[in-house]
Tab-separated table of C-alpha atoms in Angstrom:
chain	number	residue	atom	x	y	z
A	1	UNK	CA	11.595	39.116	-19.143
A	2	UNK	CA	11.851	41.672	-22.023
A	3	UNK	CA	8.948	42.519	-23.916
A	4	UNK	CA	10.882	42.371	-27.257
A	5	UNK	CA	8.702	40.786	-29.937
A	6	UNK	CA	10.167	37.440	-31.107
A	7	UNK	CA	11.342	36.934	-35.019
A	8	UNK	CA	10.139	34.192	-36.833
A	9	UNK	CA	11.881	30.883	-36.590
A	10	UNK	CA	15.488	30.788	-37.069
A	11	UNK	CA	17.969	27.522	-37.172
A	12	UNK	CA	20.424	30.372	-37.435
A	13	UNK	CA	19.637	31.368	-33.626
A	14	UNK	CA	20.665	28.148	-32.858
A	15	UNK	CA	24.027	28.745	-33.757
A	16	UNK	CA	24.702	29.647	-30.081
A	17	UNK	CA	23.713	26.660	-28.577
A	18	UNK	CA	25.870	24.317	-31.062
A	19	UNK	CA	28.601	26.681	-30.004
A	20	UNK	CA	28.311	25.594	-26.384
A	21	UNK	CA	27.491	21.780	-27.050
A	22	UNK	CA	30.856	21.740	-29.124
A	23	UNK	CA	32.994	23.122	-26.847
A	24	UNK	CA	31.641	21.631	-23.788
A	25	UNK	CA	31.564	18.181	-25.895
A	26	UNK	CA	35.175	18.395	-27.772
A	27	UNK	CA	36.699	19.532	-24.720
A	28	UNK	CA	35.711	16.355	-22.978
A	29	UNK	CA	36.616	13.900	-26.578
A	30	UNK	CA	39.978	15.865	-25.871
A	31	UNK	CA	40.775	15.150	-22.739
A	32	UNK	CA	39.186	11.739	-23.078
A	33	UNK	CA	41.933	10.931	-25.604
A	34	UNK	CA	44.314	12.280	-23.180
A	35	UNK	CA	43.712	10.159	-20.427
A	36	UNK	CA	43.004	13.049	-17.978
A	37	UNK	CA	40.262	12.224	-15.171
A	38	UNK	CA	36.667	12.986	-15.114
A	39	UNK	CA	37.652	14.327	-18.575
A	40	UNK	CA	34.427	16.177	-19.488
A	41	UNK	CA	34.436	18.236	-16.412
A	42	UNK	CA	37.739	19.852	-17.051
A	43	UNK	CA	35.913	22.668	-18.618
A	44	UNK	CA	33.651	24.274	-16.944
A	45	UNK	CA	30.263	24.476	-17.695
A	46	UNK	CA	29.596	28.140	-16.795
A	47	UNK	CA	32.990	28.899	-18.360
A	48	UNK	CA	32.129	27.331	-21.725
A	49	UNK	CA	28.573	28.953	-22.144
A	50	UNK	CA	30.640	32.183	-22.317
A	51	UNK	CA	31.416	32.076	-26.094
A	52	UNK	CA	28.173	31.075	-26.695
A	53	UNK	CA	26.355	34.018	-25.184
A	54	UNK	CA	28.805	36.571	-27.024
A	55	UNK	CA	27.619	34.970	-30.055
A	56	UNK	CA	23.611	35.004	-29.180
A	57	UNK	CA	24.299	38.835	-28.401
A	58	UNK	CA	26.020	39.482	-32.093
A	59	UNK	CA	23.927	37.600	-33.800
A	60	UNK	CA	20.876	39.643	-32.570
A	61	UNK	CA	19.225	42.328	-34.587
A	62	UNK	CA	18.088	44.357	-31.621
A	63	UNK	CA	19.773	47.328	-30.669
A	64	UNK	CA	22.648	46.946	-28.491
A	65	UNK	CA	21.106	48.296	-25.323
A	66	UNK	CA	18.146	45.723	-26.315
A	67	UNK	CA	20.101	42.451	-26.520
A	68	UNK	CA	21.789	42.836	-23.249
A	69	UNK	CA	18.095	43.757	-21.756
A	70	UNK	CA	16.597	40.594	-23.187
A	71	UNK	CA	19.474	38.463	-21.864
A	72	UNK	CA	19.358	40.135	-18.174
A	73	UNK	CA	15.395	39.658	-18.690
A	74	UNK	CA	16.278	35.882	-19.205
A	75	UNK	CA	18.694	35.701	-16.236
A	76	UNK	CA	15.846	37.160	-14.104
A	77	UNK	CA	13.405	35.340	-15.425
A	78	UNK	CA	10.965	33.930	-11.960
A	79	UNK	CA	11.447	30.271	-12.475
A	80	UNK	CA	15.156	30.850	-13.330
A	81	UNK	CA	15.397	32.772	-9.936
A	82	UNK	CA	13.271	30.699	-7.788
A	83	UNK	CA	15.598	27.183	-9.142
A	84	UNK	CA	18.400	29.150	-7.761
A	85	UNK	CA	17.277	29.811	-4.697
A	86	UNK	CA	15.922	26.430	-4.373
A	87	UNK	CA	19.839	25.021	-5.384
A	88	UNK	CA	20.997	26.592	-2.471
A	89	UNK	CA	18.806	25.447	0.390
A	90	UNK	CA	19.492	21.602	-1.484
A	91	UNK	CA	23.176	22.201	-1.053
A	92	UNK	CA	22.788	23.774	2.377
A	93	UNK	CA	20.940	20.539	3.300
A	94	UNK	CA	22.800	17.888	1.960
A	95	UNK	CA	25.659	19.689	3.688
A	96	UNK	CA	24.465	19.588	6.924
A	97	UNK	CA	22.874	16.664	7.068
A	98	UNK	CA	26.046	14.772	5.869
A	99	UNK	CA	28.197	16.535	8.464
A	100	UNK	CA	26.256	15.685	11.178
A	101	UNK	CA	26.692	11.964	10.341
A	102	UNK	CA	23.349	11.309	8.172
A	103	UNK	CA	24.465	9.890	5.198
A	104	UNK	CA	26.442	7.130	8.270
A	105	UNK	CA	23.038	6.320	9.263
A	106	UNK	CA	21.500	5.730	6.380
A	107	UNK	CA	24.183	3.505	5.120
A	108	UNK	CA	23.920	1.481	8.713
A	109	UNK	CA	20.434	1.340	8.496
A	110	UNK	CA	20.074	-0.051	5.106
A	111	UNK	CA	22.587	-2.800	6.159
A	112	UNK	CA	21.425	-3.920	9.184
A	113	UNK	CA	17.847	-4.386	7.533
A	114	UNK	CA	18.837	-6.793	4.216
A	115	UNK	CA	20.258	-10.390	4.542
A	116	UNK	CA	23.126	-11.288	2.553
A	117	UNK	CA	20.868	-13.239	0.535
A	118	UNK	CA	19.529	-10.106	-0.631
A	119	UNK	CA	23.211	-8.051	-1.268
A	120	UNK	CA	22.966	-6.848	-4.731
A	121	UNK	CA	18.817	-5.888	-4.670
A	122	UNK	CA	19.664	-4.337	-1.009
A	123	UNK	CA	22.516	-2.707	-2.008
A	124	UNK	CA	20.236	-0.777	-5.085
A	125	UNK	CA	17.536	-0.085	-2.514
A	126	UNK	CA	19.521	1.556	-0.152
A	127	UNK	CA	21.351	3.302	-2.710
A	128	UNK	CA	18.013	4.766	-4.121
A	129	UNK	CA	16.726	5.712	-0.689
A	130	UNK	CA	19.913	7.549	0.047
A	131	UNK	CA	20.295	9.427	-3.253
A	132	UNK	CA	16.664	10.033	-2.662
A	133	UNK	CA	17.254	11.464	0.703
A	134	UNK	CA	20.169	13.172	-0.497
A	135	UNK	CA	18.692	14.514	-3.925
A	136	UNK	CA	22.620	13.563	-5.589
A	137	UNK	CA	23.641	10.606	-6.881
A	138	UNK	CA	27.514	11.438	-6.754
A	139	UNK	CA	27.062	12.178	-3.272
A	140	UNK	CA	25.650	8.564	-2.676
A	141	UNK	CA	28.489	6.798	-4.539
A	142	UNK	CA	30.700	8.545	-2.609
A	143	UNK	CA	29.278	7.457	0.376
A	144	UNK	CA	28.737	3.652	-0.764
A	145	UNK	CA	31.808	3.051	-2.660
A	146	UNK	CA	34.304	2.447	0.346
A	147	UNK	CA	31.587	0.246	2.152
A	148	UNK	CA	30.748	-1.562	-1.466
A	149	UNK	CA	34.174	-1.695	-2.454
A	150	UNK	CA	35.224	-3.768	0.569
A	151	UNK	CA	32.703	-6.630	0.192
A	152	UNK	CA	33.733	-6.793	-2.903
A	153	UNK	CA	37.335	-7.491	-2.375
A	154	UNK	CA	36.005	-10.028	0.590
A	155	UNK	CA	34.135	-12.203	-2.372
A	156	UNK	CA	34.016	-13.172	-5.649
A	157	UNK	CA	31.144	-10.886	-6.459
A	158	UNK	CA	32.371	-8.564	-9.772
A	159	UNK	CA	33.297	-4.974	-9.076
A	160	UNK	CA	31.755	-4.373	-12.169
A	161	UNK	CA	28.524	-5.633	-11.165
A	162	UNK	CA	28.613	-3.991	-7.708
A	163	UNK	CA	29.285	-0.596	-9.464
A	164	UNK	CA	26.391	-1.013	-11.713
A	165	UNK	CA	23.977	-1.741	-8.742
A	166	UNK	CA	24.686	1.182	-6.752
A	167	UNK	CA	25.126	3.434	-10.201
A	168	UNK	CA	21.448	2.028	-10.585
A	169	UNK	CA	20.144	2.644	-7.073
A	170	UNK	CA	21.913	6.284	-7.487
A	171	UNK	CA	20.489	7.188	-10.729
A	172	UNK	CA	16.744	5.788	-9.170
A	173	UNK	CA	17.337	8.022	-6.417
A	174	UNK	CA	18.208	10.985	-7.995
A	175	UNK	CA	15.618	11.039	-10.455
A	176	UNK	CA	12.735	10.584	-7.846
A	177	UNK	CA	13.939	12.962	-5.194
A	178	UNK	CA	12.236	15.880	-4.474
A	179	UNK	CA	15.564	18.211	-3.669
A	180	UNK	CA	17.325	16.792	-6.837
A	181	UNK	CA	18.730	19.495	-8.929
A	182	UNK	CA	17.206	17.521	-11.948
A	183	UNK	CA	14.066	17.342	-10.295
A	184	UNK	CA	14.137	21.378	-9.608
A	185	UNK	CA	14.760	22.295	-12.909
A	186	UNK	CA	12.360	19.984	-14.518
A	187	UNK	CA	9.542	21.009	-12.622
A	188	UNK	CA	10.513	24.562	-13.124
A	189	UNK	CA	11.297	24.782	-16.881
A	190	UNK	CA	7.840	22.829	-17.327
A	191	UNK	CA	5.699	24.772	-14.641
A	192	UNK	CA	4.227	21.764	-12.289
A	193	UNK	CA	4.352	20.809	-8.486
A	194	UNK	CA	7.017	18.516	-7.218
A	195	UNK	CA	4.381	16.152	-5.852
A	196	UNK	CA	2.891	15.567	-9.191
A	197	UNK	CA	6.180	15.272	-11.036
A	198	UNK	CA	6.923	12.836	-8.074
A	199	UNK	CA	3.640	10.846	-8.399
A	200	UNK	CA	4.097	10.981	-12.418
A	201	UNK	CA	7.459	9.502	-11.808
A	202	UNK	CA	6.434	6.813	-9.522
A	203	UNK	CA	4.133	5.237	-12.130
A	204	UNK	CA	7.514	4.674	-14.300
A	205	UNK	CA	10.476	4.498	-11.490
A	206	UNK	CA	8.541	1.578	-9.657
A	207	UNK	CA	8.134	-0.964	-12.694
A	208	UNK	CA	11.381	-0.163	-13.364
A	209	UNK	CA	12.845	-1.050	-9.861
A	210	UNK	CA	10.898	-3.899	-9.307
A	211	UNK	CA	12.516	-5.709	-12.315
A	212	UNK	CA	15.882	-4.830	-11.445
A	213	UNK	CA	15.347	-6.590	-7.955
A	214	UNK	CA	13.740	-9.263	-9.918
A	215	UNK	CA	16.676	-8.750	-12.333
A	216	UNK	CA	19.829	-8.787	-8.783
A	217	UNK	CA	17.880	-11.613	-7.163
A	218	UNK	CA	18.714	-14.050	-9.593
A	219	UNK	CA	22.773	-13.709	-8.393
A	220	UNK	CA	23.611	-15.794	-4.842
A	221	UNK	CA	25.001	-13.656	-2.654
A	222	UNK	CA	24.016	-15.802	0.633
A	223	UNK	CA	27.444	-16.594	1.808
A	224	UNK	CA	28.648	-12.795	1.936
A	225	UNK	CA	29.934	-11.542	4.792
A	226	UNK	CA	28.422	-8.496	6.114
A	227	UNK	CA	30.602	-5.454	8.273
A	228	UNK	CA	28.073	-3.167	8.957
A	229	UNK	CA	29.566	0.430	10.169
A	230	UNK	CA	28.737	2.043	13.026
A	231	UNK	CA	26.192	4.782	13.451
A	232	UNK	CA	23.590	6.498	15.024
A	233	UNK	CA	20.532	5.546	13.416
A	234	UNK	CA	18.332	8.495	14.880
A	235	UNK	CA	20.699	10.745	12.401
A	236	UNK	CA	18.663	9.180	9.379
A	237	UNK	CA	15.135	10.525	10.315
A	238	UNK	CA	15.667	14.188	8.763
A	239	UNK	CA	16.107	12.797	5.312
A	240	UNK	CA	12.784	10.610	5.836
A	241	UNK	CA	11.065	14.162	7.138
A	242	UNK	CA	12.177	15.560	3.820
A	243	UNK	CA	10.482	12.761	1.912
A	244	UNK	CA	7.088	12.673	3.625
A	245	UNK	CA	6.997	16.094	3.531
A	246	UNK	CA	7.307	16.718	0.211
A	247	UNK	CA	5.087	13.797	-0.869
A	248	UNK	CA	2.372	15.727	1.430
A	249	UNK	CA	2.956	18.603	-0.536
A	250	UNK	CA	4.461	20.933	1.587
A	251	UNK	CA	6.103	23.786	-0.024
A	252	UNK	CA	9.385	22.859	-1.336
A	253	UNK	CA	10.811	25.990	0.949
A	254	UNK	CA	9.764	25.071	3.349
A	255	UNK	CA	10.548	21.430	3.266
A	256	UNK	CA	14.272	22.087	3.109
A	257	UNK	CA	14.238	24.978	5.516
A	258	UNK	CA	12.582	22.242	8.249
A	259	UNK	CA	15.162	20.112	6.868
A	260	UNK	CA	18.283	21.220	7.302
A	261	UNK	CA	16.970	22.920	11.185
A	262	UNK	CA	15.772	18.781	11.773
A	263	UNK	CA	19.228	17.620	10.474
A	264	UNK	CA	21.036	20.443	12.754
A	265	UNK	CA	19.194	19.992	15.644
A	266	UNK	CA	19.560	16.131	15.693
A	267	UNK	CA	22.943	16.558	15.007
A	268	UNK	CA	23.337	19.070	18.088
A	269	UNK	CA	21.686	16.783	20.320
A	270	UNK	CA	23.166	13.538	19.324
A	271	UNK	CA	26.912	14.060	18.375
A	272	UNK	CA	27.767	17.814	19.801
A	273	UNK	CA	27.169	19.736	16.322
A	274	UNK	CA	27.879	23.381	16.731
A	275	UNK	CA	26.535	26.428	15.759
A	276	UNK	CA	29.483	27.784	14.448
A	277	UNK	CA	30.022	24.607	12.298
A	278	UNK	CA	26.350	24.546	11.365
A	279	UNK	CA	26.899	28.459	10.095
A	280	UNK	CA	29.745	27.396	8.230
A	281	UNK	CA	28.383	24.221	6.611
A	282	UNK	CA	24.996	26.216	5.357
A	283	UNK	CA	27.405	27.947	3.187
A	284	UNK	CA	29.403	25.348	2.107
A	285	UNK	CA	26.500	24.041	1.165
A	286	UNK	CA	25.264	27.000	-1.311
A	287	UNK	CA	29.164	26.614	-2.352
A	288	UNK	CA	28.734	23.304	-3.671
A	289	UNK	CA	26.064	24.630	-6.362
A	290	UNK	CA	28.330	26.937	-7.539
A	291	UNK	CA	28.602	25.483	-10.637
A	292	UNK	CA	24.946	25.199	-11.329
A	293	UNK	CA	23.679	28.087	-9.536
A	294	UNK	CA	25.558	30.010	-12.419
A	295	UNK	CA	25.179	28.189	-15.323
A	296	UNK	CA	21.362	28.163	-15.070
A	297	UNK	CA	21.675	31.601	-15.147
A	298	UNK	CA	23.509	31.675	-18.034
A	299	UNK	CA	21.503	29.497	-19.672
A	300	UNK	CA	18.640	31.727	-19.067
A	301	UNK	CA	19.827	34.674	-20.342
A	302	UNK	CA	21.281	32.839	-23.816
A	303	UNK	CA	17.541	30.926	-23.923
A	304	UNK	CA	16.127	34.154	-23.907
A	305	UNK	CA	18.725	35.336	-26.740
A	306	UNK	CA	17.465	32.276	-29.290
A	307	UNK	CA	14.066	32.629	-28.022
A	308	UNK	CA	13.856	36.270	-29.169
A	309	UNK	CA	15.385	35.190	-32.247
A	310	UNK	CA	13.595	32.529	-33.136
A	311	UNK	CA	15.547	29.272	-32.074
A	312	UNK	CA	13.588	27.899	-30.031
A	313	UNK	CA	10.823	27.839	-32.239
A	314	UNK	CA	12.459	26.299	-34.960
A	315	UNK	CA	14.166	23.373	-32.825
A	316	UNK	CA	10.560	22.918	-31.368
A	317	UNK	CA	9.152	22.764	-34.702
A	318	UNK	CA	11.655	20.230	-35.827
A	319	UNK	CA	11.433	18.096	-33.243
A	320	UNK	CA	7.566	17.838	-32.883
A	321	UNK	CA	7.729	17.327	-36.727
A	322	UNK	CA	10.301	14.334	-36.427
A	323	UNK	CA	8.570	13.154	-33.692
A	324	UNK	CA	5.019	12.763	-35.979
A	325	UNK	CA	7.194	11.017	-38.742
A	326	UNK	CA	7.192	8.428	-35.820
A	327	UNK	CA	4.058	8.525	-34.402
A	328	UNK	CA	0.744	10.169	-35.673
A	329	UNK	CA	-0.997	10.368	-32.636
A	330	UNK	CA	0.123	14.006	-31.112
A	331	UNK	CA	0.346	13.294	-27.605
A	332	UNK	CA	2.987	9.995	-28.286
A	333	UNK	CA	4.407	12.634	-30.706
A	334	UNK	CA	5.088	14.968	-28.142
A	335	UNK	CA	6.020	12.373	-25.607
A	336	UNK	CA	9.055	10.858	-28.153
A	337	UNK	CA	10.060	14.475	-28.888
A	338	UNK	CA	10.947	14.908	-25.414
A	339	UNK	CA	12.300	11.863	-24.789
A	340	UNK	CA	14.492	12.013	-27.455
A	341	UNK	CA	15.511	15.883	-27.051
A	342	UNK	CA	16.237	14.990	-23.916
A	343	UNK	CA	18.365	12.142	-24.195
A	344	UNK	CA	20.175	13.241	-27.215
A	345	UNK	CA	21.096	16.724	-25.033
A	346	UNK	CA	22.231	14.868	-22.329
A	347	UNK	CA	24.382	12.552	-24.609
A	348	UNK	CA	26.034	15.939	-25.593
A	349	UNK	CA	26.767	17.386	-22.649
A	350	UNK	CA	26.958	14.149	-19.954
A	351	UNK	CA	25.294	16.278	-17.371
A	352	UNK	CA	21.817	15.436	-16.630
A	353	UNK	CA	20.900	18.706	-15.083
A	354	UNK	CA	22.015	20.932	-18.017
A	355	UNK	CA	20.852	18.622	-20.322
A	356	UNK	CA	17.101	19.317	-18.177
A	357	UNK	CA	17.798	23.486	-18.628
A	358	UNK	CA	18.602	22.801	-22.363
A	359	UNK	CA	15.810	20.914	-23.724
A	360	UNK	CA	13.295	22.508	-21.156
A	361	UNK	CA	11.467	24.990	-23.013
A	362	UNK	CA	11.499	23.587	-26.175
A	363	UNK	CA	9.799	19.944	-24.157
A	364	UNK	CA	7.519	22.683	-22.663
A	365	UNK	CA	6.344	23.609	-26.502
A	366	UNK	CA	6.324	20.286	-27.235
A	367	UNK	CA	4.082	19.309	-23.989
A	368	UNK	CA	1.372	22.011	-24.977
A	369	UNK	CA	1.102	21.476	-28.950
A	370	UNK	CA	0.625	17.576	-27.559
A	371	UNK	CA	-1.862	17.933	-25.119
A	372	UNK	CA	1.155	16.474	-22.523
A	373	UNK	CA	0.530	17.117	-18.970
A	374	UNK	CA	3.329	19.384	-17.243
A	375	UNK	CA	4.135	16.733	-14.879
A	376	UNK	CA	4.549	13.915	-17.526
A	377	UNK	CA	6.719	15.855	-19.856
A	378	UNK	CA	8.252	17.105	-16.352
A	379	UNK	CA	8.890	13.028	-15.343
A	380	UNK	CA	10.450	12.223	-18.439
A	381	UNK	CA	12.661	14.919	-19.129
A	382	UNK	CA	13.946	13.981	-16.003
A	383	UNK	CA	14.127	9.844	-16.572
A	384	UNK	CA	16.210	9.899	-19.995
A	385	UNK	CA	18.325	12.250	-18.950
A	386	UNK	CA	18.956	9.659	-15.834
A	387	UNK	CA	19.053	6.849	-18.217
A	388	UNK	CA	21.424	8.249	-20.235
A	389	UNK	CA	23.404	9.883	-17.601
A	390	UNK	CA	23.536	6.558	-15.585
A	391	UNK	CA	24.963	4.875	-19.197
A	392	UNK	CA	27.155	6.903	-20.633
A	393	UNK	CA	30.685	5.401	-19.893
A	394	UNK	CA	32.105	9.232	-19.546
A	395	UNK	CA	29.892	10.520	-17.009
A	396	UNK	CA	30.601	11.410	-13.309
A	397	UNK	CA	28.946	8.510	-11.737
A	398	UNK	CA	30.880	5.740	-13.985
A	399	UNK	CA	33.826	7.995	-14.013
A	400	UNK	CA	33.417	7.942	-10.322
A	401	UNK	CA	32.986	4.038	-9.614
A	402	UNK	CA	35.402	3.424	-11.910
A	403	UNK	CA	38.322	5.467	-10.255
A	404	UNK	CA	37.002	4.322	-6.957
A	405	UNK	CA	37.521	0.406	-8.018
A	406	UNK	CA	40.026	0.701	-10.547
A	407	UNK	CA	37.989	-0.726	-13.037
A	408	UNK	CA	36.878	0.384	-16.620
A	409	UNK	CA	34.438	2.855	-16.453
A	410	UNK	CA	32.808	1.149	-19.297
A	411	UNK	CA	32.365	-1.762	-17.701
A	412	UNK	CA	30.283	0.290	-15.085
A	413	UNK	CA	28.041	1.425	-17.453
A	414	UNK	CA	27.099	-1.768	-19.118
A	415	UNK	CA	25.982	-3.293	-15.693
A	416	UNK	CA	23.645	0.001	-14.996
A	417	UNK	CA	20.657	-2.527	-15.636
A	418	UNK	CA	18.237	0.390	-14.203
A	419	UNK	CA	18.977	2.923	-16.507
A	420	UNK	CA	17.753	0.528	-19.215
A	421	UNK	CA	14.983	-1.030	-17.496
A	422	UNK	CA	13.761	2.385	-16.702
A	423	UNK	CA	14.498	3.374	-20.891
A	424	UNK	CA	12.088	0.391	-21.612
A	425	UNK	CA	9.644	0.638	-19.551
A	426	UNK	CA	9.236	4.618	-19.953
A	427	UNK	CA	9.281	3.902	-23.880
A	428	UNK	CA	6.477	0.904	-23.516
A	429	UNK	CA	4.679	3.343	-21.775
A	430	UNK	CA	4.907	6.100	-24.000
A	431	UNK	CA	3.696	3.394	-26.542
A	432	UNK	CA	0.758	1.983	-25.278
A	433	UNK	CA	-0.365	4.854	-22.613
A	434	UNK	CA	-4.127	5.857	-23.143
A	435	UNK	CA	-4.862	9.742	-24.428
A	436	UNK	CA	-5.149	12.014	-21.582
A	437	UNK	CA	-8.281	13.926	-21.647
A	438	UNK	CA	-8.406	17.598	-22.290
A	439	UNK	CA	-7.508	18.866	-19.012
A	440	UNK	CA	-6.119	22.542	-17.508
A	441	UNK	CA	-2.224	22.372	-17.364
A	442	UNK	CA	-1.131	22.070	-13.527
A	443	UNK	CA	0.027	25.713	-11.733
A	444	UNK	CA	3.454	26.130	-11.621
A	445	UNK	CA	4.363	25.969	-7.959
A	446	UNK	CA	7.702	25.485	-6.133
């Protein structure tokens, strides 16, 4: 990063950054309106941050040589770098392991374990295992919706309501997992270990699920019929090495590098994988973070623009100052700040991930001025931007569900019972949660 002294705080530095959210956001009202698919992903994200960092770079009053320096500093900032890198062995993974035939076994195994007595709380635990596994929630629905939308059409059981169970389990999933890209960027904009995020997580996530099974158990599914798809089940285990790995706190390198050799090996021994195919998949893999490879960084560089100028420490200041209208005590402060950042960004933007590289340093600021432990402000940048993501009726996953069973996506979203469970419990918590004690802030690690 440059060395540049930053100016004092600035709403006008933010200037770029409303630039981006109204482009990115009108663009998707517009094609909303229009009828056009998946209507706020028709612009790119990387594409629309473009304008945004031409105006950061005019609206600097560093010499010219000196902007461009400070954003390149920001592009090549470490944690920017090392979330990158980390993008690509998650998309190398889930890439592999899916072509081999994992994401079949997972789906196989799940089945064969619940009764049809337990359908709809089955259904959002296997879900949340898979997109846990996985570390993408699209890439579960994608998986599940075929399978889903088929016992559906053999009952009475509402589409709507099966959509909203597996947008639930999805959402769990991909807020716990280790090789999410939310989870990567939260843990690296707030500078804490994956296990601890993970464990701080936990302590929220598991309430939260255990209500919504309390919640699905209340519907009588017992006379569903069951087709369960064939599969080898040894094809699961390399998504289960990933998880106990990373809980054991393994580097996160290294816990996808063993990955995706597990997933190829298995794959090699068990269905004839090649290593021509397994060359070719790796980068299809890195190709499928394209989009968020770049645009974090992009956002990097422009964060470093409004940092220099000032931005950042003005949106901090209002926020944490908002945030004590509602709460004197400065830790809850802090803790509503980023919740609500958070969930406001991602309400913007309907992408959880750059919602998580938005708010991130500013939650950071927040975190430290509150006495908020890195993996707590960590966990719940990366819950309400789930919760919201899982809600909003224009976002992939109920965009998704609701092309893949012609139904409203709207209705999807109102049956995403997790996403508000999690929301209350996270803000009951946030309520009535004991001070921390002073304590040293956790070492950034990957």
């Amino acid at each position: 990063m440059t060395n540049a002294s930053p100016q004092p705080a600035s709403a006008k530095a933010l200037l770029p950054l409303a630039l981006f959210l109204v482009l990115f956001l009108g663009t998707g009202l517009y094609f909303q309106s229009e009828g056009v698919e998946y209507a706020f992903y028709q612009l790119p994200s990387p594409v629309a941050i473009l304008p945004a960092i031409v105006l950061g770079i005019l609206l600097s009053k560093q010499a010219f040589e000196e902007r461009i320096e400070t954003f390149v500093g920001g592009v090549g900032d470490n944690n920017i770098i090392t979330m990158c890198l980390i993008y690509l062995l998650a998309g190398a993974f889930s890439t592999v392991a899916e072509a081999t035939g994992g994401v079949d076994a997972m789906v196989a195994l799940g089945l064969n374990i619940i009764p049809p007595s337990f359908l709809l709380p089955g259904l959002f635990i296997i879900a949340g295992v898979i997109s846990t596994a996985m570390g993408t929630s699209m890439g579960t629905l994608a998986a599940l919706a075929p399978v889903v939308l088929g016992i559906g059409e053999a009952t009475d059981i509402s589409l709507p309501l099966l959509a909203g169970v597996l947008v639930s389990g999805a959402m769990f999933g991909d807020n716990l997992s280790i090789i999410s890209d939310t989870t990567i960027a939260a843990t690296r904009t707030q500078g804490c270990t994956m296990r601890d995020k993970f464990r701080a997580n936990l302590k929220i996530a598991i309430p939260a699920a255990i209500f919504t099974v309390i919640w699905l158990i209340t519907y009588d599914t017992s006379q569903v019929p069951l087709e369960i798809p064939e599969a080898n089940l040894w094809l699961s285990l390399p998504y289960f090495a990933i998880i106990v790995l990373a809980v054991m706190g393994l580097n996160v390198f290294a816990v996808l590098g063993l990955g995706i050799v597990l997933a190829a090996a298995f794959g090699m021994f068990t269905v004839g994988y090649e290593w021509v195919t397994f060359s070719q998949d790796i980068y299809e893999g890195f190709g499928s973070m394209q989009e968020i490879f770049l645009l974090s960084l992009l956002i990097g560089g422009l964060s470093a623009l409004i940092r220099q100028q000032g931005g950042l420490a003005f949106l901090a200041a209002f926020v944490e100052s908002a945030a004590n209208k509602v709460s004197k005590h400065k830790q809850r402060a802090s803790a509503i700040g980023v919740a609500a950042l958070t969930a406001l960004t991602n309400f913007c933007v309907a992408n959880n991930t750059v919602s998580i590289l938005l708010a991130g340093e500013v939650s950071k600021r927040l975190a430290k001025v509150g006495n908020l432990a890195p993996r707590q402000s960590a966990s719940l940048l990366d819950i309400f931007a789930c919760v919201v993501q899982g809600a909003l009726p224009y976002g992939a996953q109920a965009l998704l569900m609701g092309a893949s069973f012609k139904i409203s996506p709207l209705s999807v979203s109102l049956h995403t019972g997790y996403c508000f469970i999690l929301a209350a419990v996270a803000i009951a918590i946030i309520i009535w949660r004991r001070p921390l004690e002073d304590r040293e802030p956790t070492p950034a690690s990957a």
